[in-house]
Amino acid sequence: EDLKIRYYRLMIDYHAEQCISESGNSDDDIDAAYELAQHYWHIYDTPSVQADTNLWSEALTSSAIFLMLSEHSPQLQTMTHTVLQKDDLAQISNALFKKFLQLFVREEIISEPMPDQSILENHIALSRHGDQIKNHWIKTLHTRIVQHNIRVIAKYYEQITMPRLAQLLKLDLNETEKQISHMVSHAGLYCKIDRPAAIANFAQPKPSEEILSDWAADISKMLNLVEMTCHLINKEIMIHKL
């Protein structure tokens, strides 16, 4: 167990240093955040750590924080739900870190700054490797909140004007377009921006086969309604002997 903990501590230091030296490459940052979340989770899931409240609470909250800082992915969603199911998380700081993590799971816009966000930003996991890396993670947190909000907006809007989108995200137009472009390139978001009209379109065009299938389903549904209506009319005629 001591070797296991030492190994993951060394991996945490490695990924933190990697993040500092290659902070210009966003893909490395994404990998670092998710890897750090896993490392802290493995430390938490160690019997000797479980025996010490201070140790497991630090490891568990650190894992939760780096899940918030990770790029959206199916693996991230799976691990996030796993962490949220732990009762231990609700026992720390009046369930504050659980509430933070739940914000990134709900399909609702996150208002920034979040309530008690300063507690999260001053956590030992972000500050143990110096101010440079702490500032980097704080900036990354802002980016992840913006990306989460864009995904939520894309779910509820087929199209939206860029000024209104920027207002909802609390960004200027250039930064809004930059964030959308990044998500289209790296995060699987579909969006086309009509610059002259200043409209962002999140509705992905359907292939002709799907349109034809939908049309056939609608026609079938309509014919069933007509048949049922005729049946009810005939039934009334027979009852009243008209």
Coordinates of N, CA and C in Angstrom, one line a residue:
E1 N 0.8 -1.2 0.0 CA 0.0 0.0 0.0 C 0.9 1.3 0.0
D2 N 1.9 1.2 0.7 CA 2.8 2.4 0.8 C 3.4 2.6 -0.6
L3 N 3.8 1.6 -1.3 CA 4.4 1.7 -2.6 C 3.3 2.2 -3.6
K4 N 2.1 1.8 -3.4 CA 1.0 2.2 -4.3 C 0.8 3.7 -4.1
I5 N 0.7 4.2 -2.9 CA 0.5 5.6 -2.6 C 1.7 6.4 -3.1
R6 N 2.9 5.9 -2.9 CA 4.1 6.6 -3.4 C 4.1 6.7 -4.9
Y7 N 3.7 5.7 -5.6 CA 3.7 5.7 -7.0 C 2.7 6.7 -7.5
Y8 N 1.5 6.8 -7.0 CA 0.5 7.7 -7.5 C 0.9 9.2 -7.1
R9 N 1.6 9.4 -6.0 CA 2.0 10.7 -5.6 C 3.1 11.2 -6.6
L10 N 4.0 10.3 -7.0 CA 4.9 10.6 -8.1 C 4.3 10.9 -9.4
M11 N 3.2 10.2 -9.7 CA 2.5 10.4 -11.0 C 1.8 11.8 -10.9
I12 N 1.3 12.1 -9.8 CA 0.7 13.4 -9.6 C 1.7 14.5 -9.9
D13 N 2.9 14.4 -9.3 CA 3.9 15.4 -9.5 C 4.3 15.5 -11.0
Y14 N 4.4 14.3 -11.6 CA 4.8 14.2 -13.0 C 3.8 15.0 -13.9
H15 N 2.5 14.7 -13.7 CA 1.5 15.3 -14.6 C 1.4 16.8 -14.3
A16 N 1.6 17.2 -13.0 CA 1.6 18.6 -12.7 C 2.8 19.3 -13.4
E17 N 4.0 18.8 -13.4 CA 5.1 19.4 -14.0 C 4.9 19.4 -15.6
Q18 N 4.3 18.3 -16.1 CA 4.1 18.2 -17.5 C 3.1 19.3 -17.9
C19 N 2.1 19.6 -17.1 CA 1.1 20.6 -17.4 C 1.8 22.0 -17.4
I20 N 2.8 22.2 -16.5 CA 3.5 23.5 -16.5 C 4.4 23.7 -17.8
S21 N 5.1 22.6 -18.1 CA 6.1 22.7 -19.2 C 5.4 22.8 -20.6
E22 N 4.1 22.2 -20.7 CA 3.5 22.2 -21.9 C 2.1 22.8 -21.9
S23 N 2.0 23.9 -21.1 CA 0.7 24.6 -20.9 C 0.1 25.1 -22.2
G24 N 0.9 25.3 -23.2 CA 0.4 25.8 -24.4 C -0.4 24.8 -25.2
N25 N -0.2 23.5 -24.9 CA -0.9 22.5 -25.7 C -2.1 22.0 -24.9
S26 N -3.3 22.4 -25.3 CA -4.6 22.1 -24.6 C -4.8 20.6 -24.4
D27 N -4.4 19.8 -25.4 CA -4.6 18.3 -25.3 C -3.9 17.7 -24.2
D28 N -2.6 18.2 -23.9 CA -1.9 17.7 -22.8 C -2.5 18.1 -21.5
D29 N -3.1 19.4 -21.4 CA -3.8 19.8 -20.2 C -5.0 18.9 -19.9
I30 N -5.8 18.6 -21.0 CA -6.9 17.7 -20.8 C -6.5 16.4 -20.2
D31 N -5.5 15.8 -20.8 CA -5.0 14.5 -20.3 C -4.6 14.6 -18.9
A32 N -3.9 15.7 -18.6 CA -3.3 15.8 -17.2 C -4.4 15.9 -16.2
A33 N -5.5 16.7 -16.4 CA -6.6 16.8 -15.5 C -7.3 15.5 -15.2
Y34 N -7.6 14.7 -16.2 CA -8.3 13.5 -16.1 C -7.3 12.4 -15.4
E35 N -6.1 12.4 -15.8 CA -5.1 11.5 -15.2 C -5.0 11.9 -13.7
L36 N -4.9 13.1 -13.3 CA -4.8 13.5 -11.9 C -6.0 13.1 -11.1
A37 N -7.2 13.2 -11.7 CA -8.4 12.7 -11.1 C -8.3 11.2 -10.8
Q38 N -7.8 10.5 -11.7 CA -7.7 9.0 -11.5 C -6.7 8.7 -10.4
H39 N -5.5 9.4 -10.5 CA -4.5 9.2 -9.5 C -5.0 9.4 -8.0
Y40 N -5.7 10.5 -7.9 CA -6.2 10.8 -6.5 C -7.3 9.8 -6.1
W41 N -8.1 9.3 -7.1 CA -9.1 8.3 -6.8 C -8.4 7.0 -6.3
H42 N -7.3 6.6 -7.0 CA -6.7 5.4 -6.6 C -6.1 5.6 -5.2
I43 N -5.6 6.8 -4.8 CA -5.1 7.0 -3.5 C -6.2 6.9 -2.5
Y44 N -7.4 7.5 -2.8 CA -8.5 7.4 -1.9 C -9.0 6.0 -1.7
D45 N -8.9 5.2 -2.8 CA -9.4 3.8 -2.7 C -8.3 2.9 -2.2
T46 N -7.6 3.3 -1.1 CA -6.6 2.5 -0.5 C -7.0 2.3 1.0
P47 N -6.9 1.1 1.5 CA -7.4 0.9 2.9 C -6.7 1.7 3.9
S48 N -5.4 1.9 3.8 CA -4.6 2.7 4.8 C -5.1 4.2 4.8
V49 N -5.4 4.7 3.6 CA -5.9 6.0 3.4 C -7.3 6.1 4.0
Q50 N -8.1 5.1 3.8 CA -9.5 5.1 4.3 C -9.5 5.2 5.8
A51 N -8.5 4.7 6.4 CA -8.4 4.7 7.9 C -8.2 6.1 8.5
D52 N -7.7 7.0 7.6 CA -7.4 8.4 8.1 C -8.3 9.4 7.4
T53 N -9.2 10.0 8.2 CA -10.2 11.0 7.6 C -9.6 12.1 6.8
N54 N -8.5 12.7 7.3 CA -7.8 13.8 6.6 C -7.3 13.3 5.3
L55 N -6.7 12.1 5.2 CA -6.1 11.6 4.0 C -7.2 11.3 2.9
W56 N -8.2 10.6 3.3 CA -9.2 10.2 2.3 C -10.1 11.4 1.9
S57 N -10.3 12.4 2.8 CA -11.1 13.6 2.4 C -10.3 14.4 1.4
E58 N -9.0 14.6 1.6 CA -8.2 15.3 0.7 C -8.1 14.7 -0.7
A59 N -7.9 13.3 -0.7 CA -7.8 12.6 -2.0 C -9.1 12.6 -2.7
L60 N -10.2 12.5 -2.0 CA -11.5 12.4 -2.7 C -11.9 13.8 -3.3
T61 N -11.7 14.8 -2.5 CA -12.1 16.2 -3.0 C -11.1 16.6 -4.1
S62 N -9.9 16.1 -4.1 CA -8.9 16.4 -5.2 C -9.4 15.7 -6.4
S63 N -9.8 14.5 -6.3 CA -10.3 13.8 -7.5 C -11.5 14.5 -8.1
A64 N -12.4 14.9 -7.2 CA -13.6 15.6 -7.7 C -13.3 16.9 -8.4
I65 N -12.3 17.6 -7.9 CA -11.9 18.9 -8.5 C -11.3 18.7 -9.9
F66 N -10.5 17.7 -10.0 CA -9.8 17.5 -11.4 C -10.8 16.8 -12.3
L67 N -11.9 16.2 -11.9 CA -12.9 15.8 -12.8 C -13.6 17.0 -13.4
M68 N -13.8 18.1 -12.6 CA -14.4 19.3 -13.1 C -13.5 20.0 -14.1
L69 N -12.2 19.8 -14.0 CA -11.2 20.4 -14.8 C -10.9 19.6 -16.1
S70 N -11.5 18.4 -16.2 CA -11.2 17.5 -17.3 C -12.2 17.9 -18.5
E71 N -11.7 17.6 -19.7 CA -12.5 17.7 -20.9 C -13.7 16.7 -20.9
H72 N -14.8 17.2 -21.4 CA -16.0 16.3 -21.5 C -15.8 15.1 -22.3
S73 N -16.2 13.9 -21.8 CA -16.0 12.7 -22.5 C -16.9 11.6 -21.8
P74 N -17.2 10.5 -22.5 CA -17.9 9.4 -21.9 C -17.2 8.8 -20.7
Q75 N -15.9 8.7 -20.8 CA -15.1 8.2 -19.6 C -15.3 9.1 -18.4
L76 N -15.2 10.4 -18.7 CA -15.4 11.4 -17.6 C -16.7 11.3 -16.9
Q77 N -17.8 11.2 -17.7 CA -19.1 11.1 -17.2 C -19.3 9.8 -16.3
T78 N -18.7 8.7 -16.8 CA -18.8 7.5 -16.0 C -18.1 7.6 -14.6
M79 N -16.9 8.2 -14.6 CA -16.1 8.4 -13.4 C -16.8 9.4 -12.5
T80 N -17.4 10.4 -13.1 CA -18.0 11.5 -12.3 C -19.2 10.9 -11.5
H81 N -20.0 10.0 -12.2 CA -21.1 9.4 -11.5 C -20.7 8.4 -10.4
T82 N -19.5 7.8 -10.7 CA -18.9 6.9 -9.6 C -18.5 7.6 -8.4
V83 N -17.9 8.8 -8.6 CA -17.5 9.6 -7.4 C -18.7 10.2 -6.7
L84 N -19.7 10.6 -7.4 CA -20.9 11.2 -6.8 C -21.7 10.2 -6.0
Q85 N -21.5 8.9 -6.3 CA -22.2 7.9 -5.5 C -21.6 7.6 -4.2
K86 N -20.4 8.1 -4.0 CA -19.7 7.9 -2.7 C -20.3 8.8 -1.6
D87 N -20.8 8.1 -0.6 CA -21.4 8.8 0.6 C -20.3 9.7 1.2
D88 N -19.1 9.3 1.2 CA -18.0 10.1 1.8 C -18.0 11.6 1.3
L89 N -18.3 11.7 0.0 CA -18.2 13.1 -0.6 C -19.2 14.0 0.1
A90 N -20.3 13.5 0.5 CA -21.4 14.3 1.1 C -21.0 14.7 2.5
Q91 N -20.0 14.1 3.1 CA -19.6 14.3 4.5 C -18.6 15.4 4.6
I92 N -18.0 15.9 3.5 CA -16.9 16.9 3.5 C -17.5 18.3 3.2
S93 N -17.1 19.2 4.1 CA -17.5 20.6 4.0 C -19.0 20.8 3.6
N94 N -19.8 20.1 4.4 CA -21.3 20.2 4.2 C -21.7 19.9 2.8
A95 N -21.0 18.9 2.2 CA -21.3 18.4 0.8 C -21.0 19.4 -0.2
L96 N -20.2 20.4 0.1 CA -19.9 21.5 -0.9 C -19.3 21.0 -2.2
F97 N -18.3 20.0 -2.1 CA -17.6 19.5 -3.3 C -18.6 18.7 -4.1
K98 N -19.5 18.0 -3.4 CA -20.5 17.2 -4.1 C -21.4 18.1 -4.9
K99 N -21.8 19.3 -4.3 CA -22.6 20.2 -5.0 C -21.9 20.8 -6.2
F100 N -20.6 21.1 -6.1 CA -19.8 21.6 -7.2 C -19.8 20.6 -8.4
L101 N -19.6 19.4 -8.1 CA -19.5 18.3 -9.1 C -20.9 18.1 -9.7
Q102 N -21.9 18.2 -9.0 CA -23.3 18.0 -9.5 C -23.6 19.1 -10.5
L103 N -23.1 20.3 -10.4 CA -23.3 21.3 -11.3 C -22.9 21.0 -12.7
F104 N -21.8 20.2 -12.8 CA -21.3 19.8 -14.1 C -22.1 18.6 -14.7
V105 N -22.9 18.0 -13.9 CA -23.7 16.9 -14.4 C -25.1 17.3 -14.9
R106 N -25.6 18.3 -14.2 CA -27.0 18.8 -14.5 C -26.9 19.5 -15.9
E107 N -28.1 19.5 -16.6 CA -28.2 20.2 -17.8 C -28.8 21.6 -17.6
E108 N -28.0 22.3 -16.8 CA -28.3 23.7 -16.5 C -27.1 24.6 -16.6
I109 N -27.3 25.9 -16.9 CA -26.2 26.8 -17.1 C -25.6 27.1 -15.7
I110 N -24.3 27.0 -15.6 CA -23.6 27.3 -14.4 C -23.3 28.8 -14.3
S111 N -23.7 29.4 -13.2 CA -23.4 30.9 -13.0 C -22.1 31.0 -12.4
E112 N -21.3 31.9 -13.0 CA -19.9 32.1 -12.6 C -19.7 33.5 -12.0
P113 N -19.1 33.7 -10.8 CA -18.5 32.6 -10.0 C -19.6 31.8 -9.3
M114 N -19.2 30.5 -9.1 CA -20.1 29.6 -8.3 C -20.1 30.0 -6.9
P115 N -21.2 29.7 -6.1 CA -21.2 30.0 -4.7 C -20.0 29.3 -4.0
D116 N -19.3 30.0 -3.2 CA -18.1 29.4 -2.5 C -17.0 28.9 -3.4
Q117 N -16.9 29.5 -4.6 CA -15.9 29.1 -5.6 C -14.5 29.3 -5.0
S118 N -14.3 30.3 -4.2 CA -13.0 30.5 -3.6 C -12.4 29.4 -2.8
I119 N -13.3 28.6 -2.2 CA -12.9 27.4 -1.4 C -12.3 26.4 -2.4
L120 N -12.9 26.2 -3.5 CA -12.4 25.3 -4.5 C -11.1 25.8 -5.1
E121 N -11.0 27.1 -5.4 CA -9.8 27.6 -6.0 C -8.6 27.6 -5.0
N122 N -8.8 27.6 -3.7 CA -7.8 27.5 -2.7 C -7.5 26.1 -2.2
H123 N -8.0 25.1 -2.8 CA -7.8 23.8 -2.4 C -6.3 23.4 -2.5
I124 N -5.8 22.5 -1.7 CA -4.4 22.2 -1.7 C -4.0 21.5 -3.0
A125 N -5.0 20.8 -3.6 CA -4.7 20.1 -4.9 C -4.3 21.0 -6.0
L126 N -4.8 22.3 -5.9 CA -4.5 23.2 -7.0 C -3.2 24.1 -6.6
S127 N -3.0 24.2 -5.4 CA -1.9 25.1 -5.0 C -0.6 24.4 -4.5
R128 N -0.6 23.1 -4.4 CA 0.6 22.4 -3.9 C 1.8 22.5 -4.8
H129 N 1.6 22.8 -6.1 CA 2.7 22.8 -7.1 C 3.0 24.3 -7.5
G130 N 2.6 25.3 -6.7 CA 3.0 26.6 -6.9 C 1.9 27.5 -7.6
D131 N 2.1 28.8 -7.6 CA 1.1 29.7 -8.1 C 0.9 29.6 -9.6
Q132 N 2.0 29.3 -10.3 CA 1.8 29.2 -11.8 C 0.8 28.1 -12.2
I133 N 0.9 27.0 -11.6 CA 0.0 25.9 -11.9 C -1.4 26.1 -11.3
K134 N -1.4 26.8 -10.2 CA -2.7 27.1 -9.6 C -3.5 28.1 -10.5
N135 N -2.8 29.1 -11.0 CA -3.5 30.1 -11.9 C -3.9 29.4 -13.2
H136 N -3.1 28.4 -13.6 CA -3.5 27.7 -14.8 C -4.8 26.9 -14.6
W137 N -4.9 26.2 -13.4 CA -6.1 25.4 -13.2 C -7.3 26.3 -13.0
I138 N -7.1 27.5 -12.4 CA -8.3 28.4 -12.2 C -8.8 28.9 -13.5
K139 N -7.8 29.2 -14.4 CA -8.2 29.5 -15.8 C -8.9 28.4 -16.5
T140 N -8.4 27.2 -16.3 CA -9.1 26.0 -16.9 C -10.5 25.8 -16.3
L141 N -10.7 26.1 -15.1 CA -12.0 25.9 -14.5 C -13.0 26.9 -15.2
H142 N -12.6 28.1 -15.4 CA -13.4 29.0 -16.2 C -13.8 28.5 -17.6
T143 N -12.8 27.9 -18.2 CA -13.0 27.3 -19.6 C -14.0 26.2 -19.5
R144 N -13.9 25.3 -18.5 CA -14.8 24.1 -18.4 C -16.2 24.6 -18.1
I145 N -16.4 25.7 -17.3 CA -17.7 26.2 -17.0 C -18.3 26.7 -18.3
V146 N -17.5 27.5 -19.1 CA -18.0 28.0 -20.4 C -18.4 26.9 -21.3
Q147 N -17.6 25.8 -21.4 CA -17.9 24.7 -22.3 C -19.1 24.0 -21.9
H148 N -19.3 23.8 -20.6 CA -20.5 23.1 -20.1 C -21.7 24.0 -20.5
N149 N -21.6 25.3 -20.3 CA -22.8 26.1 -20.6 C -23.1 26.1 -22.1
I150 N -22.1 26.0 -23.0 CA -22.3 25.9 -24.4 C -23.0 24.6 -24.7
R151 N -22.7 23.5 -24.1 CA -23.3 22.2 -24.4 C -24.8 22.3 -23.9
V152 N -25.1 23.0 -22.8 CA -26.4 23.1 -22.3 C -27.3 24.0 -23.3
I153 N -26.7 25.1 -23.8 CA -27.4 25.9 -24.7 C -27.7 25.2 -26.0
A154 N -26.7 24.4 -26.5 CA -26.8 23.7 -27.7 C -27.9 22.7 -27.6
K155 N -28.2 22.2 -26.4 CA -29.3 21.2 -26.2 C -30.7 21.8 -26.3
Y156 N -30.8 23.1 -25.9 CA -32.1 23.7 -25.8 C -32.4 24.7 -27.0
Y157 N -31.3 25.1 -27.7 CA -31.5 26.0 -28.8 C -31.1 25.4 -30.1
E158 N -31.9 25.5 -31.1 CA -31.5 25.1 -32.5 C -30.6 26.2 -33.1
Q159 N -31.0 27.4 -32.9 CA -30.2 28.5 -33.3 C -30.4 29.7 -32.3
I160 N -29.3 30.5 -32.2 CA -29.4 31.6 -31.3 C -28.4 32.7 -31.8
T161 N -28.8 34.0 -31.6 CA -27.9 35.1 -32.1 C -26.6 35.1 -31.3
M162 N -25.6 35.4 -31.9 CA -24.3 35.5 -31.2 C -24.2 36.5 -30.1
P163 N -24.8 37.7 -30.2 CA -24.9 38.6 -29.0 C -25.6 38.0 -27.8
R164 N -26.7 37.3 -28.1 CA -27.4 36.6 -27.0 C -26.6 35.5 -26.4
L165 N -25.9 34.7 -27.2 CA -25.1 33.6 -26.8 C -24.0 34.2 -25.9
A166 N -23.3 35.2 -26.4 CA -22.2 35.8 -25.6 C -22.7 36.4 -24.3
Q167 N -23.9 36.9 -24.3 CA -24.5 37.4 -23.0 C -24.7 36.3 -22.0
L168 N -25.3 35.1 -22.5 CA -25.5 34.0 -21.6 C -24.2 33.4 -21.1
L169 N -23.1 33.5 -21.9 CA -21.8 32.9 -21.5 C -21.0 33.9 -20.7
K170 N -21.4 35.2 -20.7 CA -20.7 36.3 -20.1 C -19.3 36.4 -20.7
L171 N -19.3 36.4 -22.0 CA -18.0 36.6 -22.8 C -18.2 37.6 -23.9
D172 N -17.1 38.1 -24.5 CA -17.3 38.9 -25.6 C -17.5 38.1 -26.9
L173 N -17.8 38.6 -28.0 CA -18.1 37.9 -29.2 C -16.9 37.1 -29.7
N174 N -15.7 37.7 -29.7 CA -14.5 37.0 -30.1 C -14.2 35.7 -29.3
E175 N -14.3 35.9 -28.0 CA -14.0 34.7 -27.1 C -15.1 33.7 -27.2
T176 N -16.4 34.1 -27.4 CA -17.4 33.1 -27.6 C -17.2 32.3 -28.9
E177 N -16.8 32.9 -30.0 CA -16.5 32.2 -31.2 C -15.3 31.3 -31.1
K178 N -14.3 31.8 -30.3 CA -13.1 31.0 -30.1 C -13.5 29.7 -29.3
Q179 N -14.3 29.8 -28.3 CA -14.7 28.6 -27.5 C -15.5 27.6 -28.3
I180 N -16.4 28.2 -29.1 CA -17.2 27.3 -30.0 C -16.4 26.6 -31.0
S181 N -15.4 27.3 -31.6 CA -14.5 26.7 -32.6 C -13.7 25.6 -32.0
H182 N -13.2 25.8 -30.8 CA -12.5 24.7 -30.1 C -13.3 23.5 -29.9
M183 N -14.6 23.7 -29.4 CA -15.4 22.6 -29.1 C -15.9 21.8 -30.4
V184 N -16.0 22.5 -31.5 CA -16.4 21.9 -32.7 C -15.2 21.0 -33.2
S185 N -14.0 21.5 -33.0 CA -12.8 20.8 -33.4 C -12.4 19.6 -32.5
H186 N -12.6 19.8 -31.2 CA -12.1 18.8 -30.2 C -13.2 18.1 -29.4
A187 N -14.4 18.6 -29.3 CA -15.3 18.1 -28.3 C -16.6 17.6 -28.9
G188 N -16.6 17.4 -30.3 CA -17.8 16.8 -30.9 C -19.0 17.7 -31.0
L189 N -18.9 19.0 -30.8 CA -20.0 19.9 -30.9 C -20.3 20.2 -32.3
Y190 N -21.6 20.2 -32.7 CA -22.0 20.7 -34.0 C -22.5 22.1 -33.9
C191 N -21.8 23.0 -34.7 CA -22.3 24.4 -34.7 C -21.8 25.0 -36.0
K192 N -22.6 25.8 -36.7 CA -22.2 26.6 -37.8 C -22.6 28.1 -37.5
I193 N -21.7 29.0 -37.7 CA -21.9 30.4 -37.4 C -22.1 31.1 -38.7
D194 N -23.2 31.8 -38.8 CA -23.5 32.7 -39.9 C -23.0 34.1 -39.5
R195 N -21.8 34.5 -39.9 CA -21.3 35.8 -39.4 C -22.0 37.0 -39.8
P196 N -22.4 37.1 -41.1 CA -23.2 38.3 -41.5 C -24.5 38.4 -40.8
A197 N -25.2 37.3 -40.5 CA -26.4 37.4 -39.7 C -26.2 37.3 -38.2
A198 N -25.0 37.0 -37.8 CA -24.6 36.8 -36.4 C -25.5 35.8 -35.7
I199 N -25.6 34.6 -36.3 CA -26.4 33.5 -35.8 C -25.6 32.2 -35.7
A200 N -25.7 31.6 -34.5 CA -25.1 30.3 -34.3 C -26.2 29.2 -34.5
N201 N -25.9 28.3 -35.3 CA -26.9 27.2 -35.6 C -26.4 25.9 -35.0
F202 N -27.1 25.3 -34.0 CA -26.7 24.1 -33.4 C -27.4 22.9 -33.9
A203 N -28.4 23.1 -34.8 CA -29.2 22.0 -35.3 C -28.4 21.3 -36.5
Q204 N -28.1 20.0 -36.3 CA -27.4 19.3 -37.3 C -28.4 18.8 -38.4
P205 N -28.1 19.1 -39.7 CA -29.0 18.6 -40.7 C -29.2 17.1 -40.7
K206 N -30.4 16.7 -41.0 CA -30.7 15.3 -41.0 C -30.4 14.7 -42.4
P207 N -29.8 13.5 -42.5 CA -29.6 12.9 -43.8 C -31.0 12.6 -44.5
S208 N -31.0 12.5 -45.8 CA -32.2 12.3 -46.6 C -32.9 11.1 -46.1
E209 N -32.2 10.0 -45.8 CA -32.8 8.7 -45.4 C -33.6 8.9 -44.1
E210 N -33.1 9.7 -43.2 CA -33.8 9.9 -41.9 C -35.0 10.8 -42.1
I211 N -34.9 11.8 -43.0 CA -36.1 12.6 -43.3 C -37.2 11.8 -43.9
L212 N -36.8 10.9 -44.9 CA -37.8 10.1 -45.5 C -38.5 9.1 -44.5
S213 N -37.6 8.6 -43.6 CA -38.2 7.7 -42.6 C -39.1 8.4 -41.6
D214 N -38.8 9.6 -41.2 CA -39.7 10.4 -40.4 C -41.0 10.7 -41.1
W215 N -40.9 11.0 -42.4 CA -42.1 11.3 -43.2 C -43.0 10.1 -43.2
A216 N -42.4 8.9 -43.5 CA -43.2 7.7 -43.6 C -43.9 7.4 -42.2
A217 N -43.1 7.7 -41.1 CA -43.7 7.4 -39.8 C -44.9 8.4 -39.5
D218 N -44.8 9.6 -39.9 CA -45.8 10.6 -39.7 C -47.1 10.2 -40.6
I219 N -46.9 9.8 -41.8 CA -48.0 9.4 -42.7 C -48.7 8.2 -42.0
S220 N -47.9 7.2 -41.5 CA -48.5 6.0 -40.9 C -49.3 6.4 -39.7
K221 N -48.8 7.3 -38.9 CA -49.5 7.8 -37.7 C -50.8 8.5 -38.1
M222 N -50.8 9.3 -39.1 CA -52.0 10.0 -39.6 C -53.0 9.1 -40.1
L223 N -52.6 8.0 -40.8 CA -53.6 7.0 -41.4 C -54.2 6.3 -40.2
N224 N -53.4 6.0 -39.2 CA -54.0 5.3 -38.0 C -55.1 6.1 -37.3
L225 N -54.8 7.4 -37.2 CA -55.8 8.3 -36.6 C -57.1 8.4 -37.5
V226 N -56.9 8.5 -38.8 CA -58.1 8.5 -39.7 C -58.9 7.2 -39.5
E227 N -58.2 6.1 -39.5 CA -58.9 4.8 -39.3 C -59.7 4.7 -38.0
M228 N -59.0 5.2 -36.9 CA -59.6 5.2 -35.6 C -60.8 6.1 -35.6
T229 N -60.7 7.3 -36.2 CA -61.8 8.2 -36.2 C -63.0 7.6 -37.0
C230 N -62.8 7.0 -38.1 CA -63.9 6.4 -38.9 C -64.5 5.3 -38.1
H231 N -63.7 4.5 -37.3 CA -64.3 3.5 -36.5 C -65.2 4.0 -35.4
L232 N -64.8 5.1 -34.8 CA -65.6 5.8 -33.7 C -66.9 6.3 -34.3
I233 N -66.8 6.9 -35.5 CA -68.0 7.5 -36.2 C -69.0 6.3 -36.5
N234 N -68.5 5.2 -37.0 CA -69.4 4.1 -37.3 C -70.0 3.5 -36.1
K235 N -69.2 3.5 -35.0 CA -69.8 3.0 -33.7 C -70.9 3.9 -33.2
E236 N -70.8 5.2 -33.3 CA -71.8 6.1 -32.9 C -73.1 6.0 -33.7
I237 N -72.9 5.8 -35.0 CA -74.0 5.6 -35.9 C -74.8 4.4 -35.6
M238 N -74.1 3.3 -35.3 CA -74.8 2.0 -34.9 C -75.5 2.1 -33.6
I239 N -74.8 2.8 -32.6 CA -75.5 3.0 -31.3 C -76.8 3.8 -31.4
H240 N -76.7 4.9 -32.1 CA -77.9 5.7 -32.2 C -78.8 5.4 -33.4
K241 N -78.4 4.4 -34.1 CA -79.2 3.9 -35.3 C -79.6 5.0 -36.2
L242 N -78.5 5.8 -36.5 CA -78.8 6.9 -37.4 C -78.8 6.5 -38.9

